[in-house]
Short mmCIF file of C-alpha atoms (C1' of nucleotides) in Angstrom, two decimals:
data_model
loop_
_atom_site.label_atom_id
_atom_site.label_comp_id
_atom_site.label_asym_id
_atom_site.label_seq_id
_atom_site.Cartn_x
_atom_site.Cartn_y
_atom_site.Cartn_z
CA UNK B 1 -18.39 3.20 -37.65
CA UNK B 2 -14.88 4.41 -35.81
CA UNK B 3 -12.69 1.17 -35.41
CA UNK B 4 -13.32 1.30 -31.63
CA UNK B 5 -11.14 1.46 -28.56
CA UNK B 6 -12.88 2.73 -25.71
CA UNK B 7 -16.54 2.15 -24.56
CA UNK B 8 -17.65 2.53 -27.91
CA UNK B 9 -16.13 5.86 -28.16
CA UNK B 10 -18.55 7.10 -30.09
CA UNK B 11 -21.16 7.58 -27.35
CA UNK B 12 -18.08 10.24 -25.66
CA UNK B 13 -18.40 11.90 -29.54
CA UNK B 14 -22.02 11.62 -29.25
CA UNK B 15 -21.85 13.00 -26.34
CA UNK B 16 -19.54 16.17 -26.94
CA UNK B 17 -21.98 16.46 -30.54
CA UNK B 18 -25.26 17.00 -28.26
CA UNK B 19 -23.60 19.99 -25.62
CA UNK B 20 -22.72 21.31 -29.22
CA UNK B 21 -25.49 21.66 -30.73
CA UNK B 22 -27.04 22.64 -27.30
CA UNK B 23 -24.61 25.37 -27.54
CA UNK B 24 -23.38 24.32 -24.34
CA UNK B 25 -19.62 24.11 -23.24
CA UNK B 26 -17.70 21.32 -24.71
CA UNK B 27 -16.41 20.52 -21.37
CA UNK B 28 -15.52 16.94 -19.39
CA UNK B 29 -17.27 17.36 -16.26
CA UNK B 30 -20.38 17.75 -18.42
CA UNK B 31 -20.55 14.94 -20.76
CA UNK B 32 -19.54 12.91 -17.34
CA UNK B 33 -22.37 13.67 -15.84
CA UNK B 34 -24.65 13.42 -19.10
CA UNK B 35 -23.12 9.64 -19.43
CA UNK B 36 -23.01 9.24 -15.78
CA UNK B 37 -19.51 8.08 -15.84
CA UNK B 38 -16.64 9.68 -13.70
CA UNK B 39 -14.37 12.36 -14.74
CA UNK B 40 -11.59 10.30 -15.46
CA UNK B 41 -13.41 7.97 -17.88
CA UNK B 42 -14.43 10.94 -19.71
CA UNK B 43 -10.55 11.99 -19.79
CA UNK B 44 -9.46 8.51 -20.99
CA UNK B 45 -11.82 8.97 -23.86
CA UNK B 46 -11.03 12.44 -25.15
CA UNK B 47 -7.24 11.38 -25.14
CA UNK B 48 -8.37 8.56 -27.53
CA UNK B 49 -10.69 10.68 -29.59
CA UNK B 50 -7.46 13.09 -29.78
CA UNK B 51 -5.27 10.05 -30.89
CA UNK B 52 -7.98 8.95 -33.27
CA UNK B 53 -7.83 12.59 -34.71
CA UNK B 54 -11.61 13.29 -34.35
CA UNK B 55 -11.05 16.07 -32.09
CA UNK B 56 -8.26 18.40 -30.75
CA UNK B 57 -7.59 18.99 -27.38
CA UNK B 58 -4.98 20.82 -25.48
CA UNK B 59 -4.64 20.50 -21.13
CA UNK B 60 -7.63 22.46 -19.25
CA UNK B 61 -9.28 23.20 -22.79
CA UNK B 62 -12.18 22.61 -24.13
CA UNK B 63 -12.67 19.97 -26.90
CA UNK B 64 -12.77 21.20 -30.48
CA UNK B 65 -13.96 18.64 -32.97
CA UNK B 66 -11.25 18.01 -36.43
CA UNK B 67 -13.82 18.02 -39.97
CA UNK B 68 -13.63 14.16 -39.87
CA UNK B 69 -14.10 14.27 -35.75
CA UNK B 70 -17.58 16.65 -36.69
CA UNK B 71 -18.54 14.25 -39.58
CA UNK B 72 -18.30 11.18 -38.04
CA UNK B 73 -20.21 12.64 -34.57
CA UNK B 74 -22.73 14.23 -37.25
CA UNK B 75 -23.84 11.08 -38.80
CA UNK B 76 -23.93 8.82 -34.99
CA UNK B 77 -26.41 11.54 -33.57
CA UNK B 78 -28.21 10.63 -36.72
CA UNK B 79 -28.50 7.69 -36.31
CA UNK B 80 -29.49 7.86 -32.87
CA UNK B 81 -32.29 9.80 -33.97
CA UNK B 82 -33.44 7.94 -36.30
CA UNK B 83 -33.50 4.70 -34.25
CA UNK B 84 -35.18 6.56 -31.30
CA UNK B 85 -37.67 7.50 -34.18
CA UNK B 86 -38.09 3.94 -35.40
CA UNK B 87 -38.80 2.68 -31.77
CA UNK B 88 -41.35 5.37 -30.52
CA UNK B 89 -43.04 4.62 -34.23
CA UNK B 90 -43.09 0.84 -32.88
CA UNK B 91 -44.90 2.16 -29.59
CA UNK B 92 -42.27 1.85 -27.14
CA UNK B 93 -42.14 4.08 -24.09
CA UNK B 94 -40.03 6.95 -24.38
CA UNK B 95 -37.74 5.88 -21.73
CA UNK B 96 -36.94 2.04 -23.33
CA UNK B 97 -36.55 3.97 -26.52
CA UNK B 98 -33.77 5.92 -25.01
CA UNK B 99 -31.86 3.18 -23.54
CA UNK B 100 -32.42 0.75 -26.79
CA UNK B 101 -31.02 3.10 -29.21
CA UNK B 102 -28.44 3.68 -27.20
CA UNK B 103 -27.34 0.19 -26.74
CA UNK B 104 -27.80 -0.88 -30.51
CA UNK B 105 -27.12 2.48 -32.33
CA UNK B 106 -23.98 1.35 -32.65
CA UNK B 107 -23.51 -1.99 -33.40
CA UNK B 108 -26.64 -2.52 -36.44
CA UNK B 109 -25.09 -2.75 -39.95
CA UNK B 110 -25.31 -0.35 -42.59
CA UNK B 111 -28.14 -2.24 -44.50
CA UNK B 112 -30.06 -2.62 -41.19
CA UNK B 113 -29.67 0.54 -40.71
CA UNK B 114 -31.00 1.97 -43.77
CA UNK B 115 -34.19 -0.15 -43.45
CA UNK B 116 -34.88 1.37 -40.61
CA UNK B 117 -33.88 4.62 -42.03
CA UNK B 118 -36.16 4.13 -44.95
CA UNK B 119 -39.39 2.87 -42.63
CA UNK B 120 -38.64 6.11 -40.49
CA UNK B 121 -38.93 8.42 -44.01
CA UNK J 1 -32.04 -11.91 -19.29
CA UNK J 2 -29.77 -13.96 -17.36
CA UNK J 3 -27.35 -11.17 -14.99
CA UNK J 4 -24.47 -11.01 -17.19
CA UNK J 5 -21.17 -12.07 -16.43
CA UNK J 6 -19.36 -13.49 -19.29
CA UNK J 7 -19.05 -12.17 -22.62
CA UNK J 8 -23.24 -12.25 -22.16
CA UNK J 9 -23.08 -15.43 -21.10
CA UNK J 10 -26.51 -16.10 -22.86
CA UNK J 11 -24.52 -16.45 -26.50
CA UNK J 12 -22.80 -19.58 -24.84
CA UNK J 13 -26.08 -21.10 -23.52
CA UNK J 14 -27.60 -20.31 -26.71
CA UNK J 15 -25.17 -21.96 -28.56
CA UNK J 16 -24.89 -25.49 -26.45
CA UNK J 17 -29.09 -25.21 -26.95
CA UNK J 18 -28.19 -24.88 -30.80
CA UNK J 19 -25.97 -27.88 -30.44
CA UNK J 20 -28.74 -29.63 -28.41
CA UNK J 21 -31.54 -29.26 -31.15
CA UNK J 22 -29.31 -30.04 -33.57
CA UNK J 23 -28.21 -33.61 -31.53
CA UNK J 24 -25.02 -32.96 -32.03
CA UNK J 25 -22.80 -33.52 -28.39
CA UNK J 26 -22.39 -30.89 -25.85
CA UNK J 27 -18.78 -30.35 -25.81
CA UNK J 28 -16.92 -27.33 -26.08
CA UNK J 29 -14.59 -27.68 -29.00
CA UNK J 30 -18.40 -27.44 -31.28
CA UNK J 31 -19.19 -24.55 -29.12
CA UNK J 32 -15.36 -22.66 -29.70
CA UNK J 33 -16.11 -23.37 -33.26
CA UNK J 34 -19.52 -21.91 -33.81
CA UNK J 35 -18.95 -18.74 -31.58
CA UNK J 36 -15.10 -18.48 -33.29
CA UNK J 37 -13.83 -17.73 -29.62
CA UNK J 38 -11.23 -20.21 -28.19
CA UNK J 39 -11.50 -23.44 -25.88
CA UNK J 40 -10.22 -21.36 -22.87
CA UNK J 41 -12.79 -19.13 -22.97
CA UNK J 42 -15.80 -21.80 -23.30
CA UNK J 43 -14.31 -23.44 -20.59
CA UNK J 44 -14.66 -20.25 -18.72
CA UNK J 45 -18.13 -20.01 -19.76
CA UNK J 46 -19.25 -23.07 -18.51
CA UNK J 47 -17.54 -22.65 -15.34
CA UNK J 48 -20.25 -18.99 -14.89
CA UNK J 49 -22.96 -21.25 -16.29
CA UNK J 50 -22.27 -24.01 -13.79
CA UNK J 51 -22.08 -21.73 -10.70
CA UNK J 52 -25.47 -19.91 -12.44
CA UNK J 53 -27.22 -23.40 -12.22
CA UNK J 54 -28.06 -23.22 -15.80
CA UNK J 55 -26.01 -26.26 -16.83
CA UNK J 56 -24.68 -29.30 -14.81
CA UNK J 57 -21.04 -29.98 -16.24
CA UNK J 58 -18.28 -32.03 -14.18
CA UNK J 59 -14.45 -32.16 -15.55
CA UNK J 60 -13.97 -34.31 -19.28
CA UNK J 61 -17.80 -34.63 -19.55
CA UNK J 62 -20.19 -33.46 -22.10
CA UNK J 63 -23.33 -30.73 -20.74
CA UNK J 64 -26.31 -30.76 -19.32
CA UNK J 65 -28.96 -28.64 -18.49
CA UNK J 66 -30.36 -27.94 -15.34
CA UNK J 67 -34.22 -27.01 -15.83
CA UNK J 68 -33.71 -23.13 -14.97
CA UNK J 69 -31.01 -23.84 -18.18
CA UNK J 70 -32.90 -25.55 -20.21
CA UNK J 71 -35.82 -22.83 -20.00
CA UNK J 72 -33.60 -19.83 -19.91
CA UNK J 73 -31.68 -21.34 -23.33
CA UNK J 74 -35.09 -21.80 -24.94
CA UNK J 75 -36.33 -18.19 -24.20
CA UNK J 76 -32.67 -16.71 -25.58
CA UNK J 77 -33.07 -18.78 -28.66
CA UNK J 78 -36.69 -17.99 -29.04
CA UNK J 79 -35.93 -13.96 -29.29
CA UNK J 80 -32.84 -14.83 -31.42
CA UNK J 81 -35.15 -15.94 -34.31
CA UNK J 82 -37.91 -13.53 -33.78
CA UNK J 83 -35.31 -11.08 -34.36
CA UNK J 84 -33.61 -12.64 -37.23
CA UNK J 85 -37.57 -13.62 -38.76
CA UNK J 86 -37.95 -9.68 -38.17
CA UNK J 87 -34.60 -8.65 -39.60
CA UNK J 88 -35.06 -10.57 -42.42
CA UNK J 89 -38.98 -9.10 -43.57
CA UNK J 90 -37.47 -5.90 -43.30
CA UNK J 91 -35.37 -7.19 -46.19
CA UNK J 92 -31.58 -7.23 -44.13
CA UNK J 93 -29.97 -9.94 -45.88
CA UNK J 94 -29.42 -13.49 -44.35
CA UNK J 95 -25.67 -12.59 -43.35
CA UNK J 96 -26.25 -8.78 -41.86
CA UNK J 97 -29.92 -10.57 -39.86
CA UNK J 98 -27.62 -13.32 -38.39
CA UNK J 99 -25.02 -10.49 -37.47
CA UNK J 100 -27.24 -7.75 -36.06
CA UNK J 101 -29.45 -10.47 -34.84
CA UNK J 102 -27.02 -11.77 -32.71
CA UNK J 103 -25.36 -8.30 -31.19
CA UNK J 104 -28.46 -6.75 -29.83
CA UNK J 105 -30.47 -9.50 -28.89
CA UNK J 106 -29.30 -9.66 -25.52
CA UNK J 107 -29.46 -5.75 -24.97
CA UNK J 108 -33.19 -5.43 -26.27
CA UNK J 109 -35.24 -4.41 -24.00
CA UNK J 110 -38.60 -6.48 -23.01
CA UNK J 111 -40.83 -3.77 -24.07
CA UNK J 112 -39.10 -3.62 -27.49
CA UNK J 113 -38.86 -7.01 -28.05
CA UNK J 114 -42.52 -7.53 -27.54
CA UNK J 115 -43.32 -4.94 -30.35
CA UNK J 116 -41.42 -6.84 -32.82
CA UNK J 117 -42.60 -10.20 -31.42
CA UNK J 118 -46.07 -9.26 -32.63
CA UNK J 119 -45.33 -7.38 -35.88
CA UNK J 120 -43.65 -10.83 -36.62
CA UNK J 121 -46.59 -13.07 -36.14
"C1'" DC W 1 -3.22 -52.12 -29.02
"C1'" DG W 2 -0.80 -47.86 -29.53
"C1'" DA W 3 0.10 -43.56 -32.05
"C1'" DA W 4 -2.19 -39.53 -33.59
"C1'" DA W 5 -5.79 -36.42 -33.32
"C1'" DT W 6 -9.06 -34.19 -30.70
"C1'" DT W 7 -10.90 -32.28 -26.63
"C1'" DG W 8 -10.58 -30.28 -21.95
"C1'" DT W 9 -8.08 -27.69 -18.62
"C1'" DT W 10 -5.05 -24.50 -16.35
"C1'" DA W 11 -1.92 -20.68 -16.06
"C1'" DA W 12 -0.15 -16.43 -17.45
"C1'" DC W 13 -1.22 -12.58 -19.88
"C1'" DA W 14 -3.53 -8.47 -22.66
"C1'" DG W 15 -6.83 -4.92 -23.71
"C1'" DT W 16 -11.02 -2.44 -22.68
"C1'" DG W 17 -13.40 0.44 -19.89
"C1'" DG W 18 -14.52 1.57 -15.90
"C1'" DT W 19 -13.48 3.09 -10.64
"C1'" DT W 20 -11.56 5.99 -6.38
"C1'" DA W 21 -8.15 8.97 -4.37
"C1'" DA W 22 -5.30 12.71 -4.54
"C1'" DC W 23 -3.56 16.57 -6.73
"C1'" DT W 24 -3.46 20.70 -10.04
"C1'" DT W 25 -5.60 24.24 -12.50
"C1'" DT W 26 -9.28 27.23 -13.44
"C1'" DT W 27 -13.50 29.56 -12.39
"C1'" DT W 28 -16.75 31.51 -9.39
"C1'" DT W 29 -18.16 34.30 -5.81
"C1'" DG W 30 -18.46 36.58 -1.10
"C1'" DC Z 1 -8.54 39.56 -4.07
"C1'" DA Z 2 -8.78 35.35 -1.63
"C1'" DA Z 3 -11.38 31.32 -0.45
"C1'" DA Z 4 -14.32 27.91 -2.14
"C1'" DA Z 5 -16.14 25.33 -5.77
"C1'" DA Z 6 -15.68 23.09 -9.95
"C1'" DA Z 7 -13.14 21.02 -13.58
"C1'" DG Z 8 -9.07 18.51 -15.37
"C1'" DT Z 9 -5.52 15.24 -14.67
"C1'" DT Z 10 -2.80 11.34 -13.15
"C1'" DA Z 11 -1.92 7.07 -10.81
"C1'" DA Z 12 -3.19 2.84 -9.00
"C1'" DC Z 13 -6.50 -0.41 -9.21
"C1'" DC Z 14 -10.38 -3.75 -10.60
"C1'" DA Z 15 -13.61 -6.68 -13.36
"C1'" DC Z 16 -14.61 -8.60 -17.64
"C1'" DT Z 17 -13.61 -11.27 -21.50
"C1'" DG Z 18 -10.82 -12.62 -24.39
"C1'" DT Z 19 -5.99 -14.69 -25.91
"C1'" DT Z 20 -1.75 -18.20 -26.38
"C1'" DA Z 21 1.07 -21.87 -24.56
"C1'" DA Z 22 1.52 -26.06 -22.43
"C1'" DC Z 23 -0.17 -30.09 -20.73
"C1'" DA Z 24 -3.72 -33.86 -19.45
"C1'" DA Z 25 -7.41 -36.86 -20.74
"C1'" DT Z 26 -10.05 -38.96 -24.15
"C1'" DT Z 27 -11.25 -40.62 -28.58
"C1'" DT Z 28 -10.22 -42.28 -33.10
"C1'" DC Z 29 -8.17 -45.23 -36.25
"C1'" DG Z 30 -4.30 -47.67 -38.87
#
DNA sequence: CGAAATTGTTAACAGTGGTTAACTTTTTTG
DNA sequence: CAAAAAAGTTAACCACTGTTAACAATTTCG
């Protein structure tokens, strides 16, 4: 979906998208330890998500997504939800459901993807 | 399935198993082609797979496979068309089933794959 | 047979995506 | 307010998985 660079970036997007809409502070430390991955990786990542333009960032600030950064995190969360969705429909356990969709969400194509979408409606 | 160590060092067992069924020789060059990844980096591959004990493999000869190989190559290959069968009912088209088919089969996990094993059959 | 094509191998290198250690800045709190 | 805790940053490093270039061994074929 973003022409990648890091880890699949968009799991640090996905990431930032979730405190958001938890109303929670769009801050490093805490999407390191939602991703379990250390402080640094999170700081590589938010430099590339600044270079990619998807969000804006100054030193010691929090993150602020750009309209195409908030788009673009938008429709991966949706995704994600919609796979998790397709899997617990399928009867798998909560917790494989979790780690599937996180591991495929962002690699299925488009027409895969609206299948699924479509099954999930 | 196998712990990883090359680029999921299943897709290169998979594909000298492909080779295999197909009678076609063992050799490396058919492998670089298939996969579109260079020489080097099957040679690489069948380095891991030799110190794995999946394949037996000395220098300027074609492949074998050890049993453990042979079995573990026939189990990748196995979920690779279950998936693709599965894809492909859902509708994906042959091109977007062979492509999504082949990036999450080796992050599926058991659980999941079993569900779509037996909507398949 | 011998030249050309193909295949196999090794070495040097690049990019991704992480890590730990050490330091700076900011926030919290006694 | 000052000390402690937490967060952000940078630098140096590592493992993985690929690449290209160059060369060796093997196979093919005129």
């Amino acid at each position: 979906m973003v022409k990648n660079t890091t880890k699949s970036i968009e799991d640090y997007l996905e990431a930032f998208y979730i405190l958001y809409i938890n109303k929670e502070p769009l801050e490093s430390a805490r999407v390191s330890r939602f991703l379990g991955v250390s402080r640094p990786a999170v700081n590589k990542a938010t430099h590339e998500l600044t270079r990619l333009g998807l969000i804006n960032k100054t030193p010691y600030s929090e993150i602020a997504f750009t309209p195409s950064g908030k788009r673009i995190a938008k429709k991966v969360y949706h995704r994600h939800m919609i796979i998790k969705k397709y899997l617990l429909s399928l009867g798998v356990s909560e917790k494989n459901a979790n780690r599937d969709c996180c591991l495929i969400e962002h690699v299925l194509s488009e027409e895969t993807f609206k299948k699924i979408e479509n099954l999930v409606k």
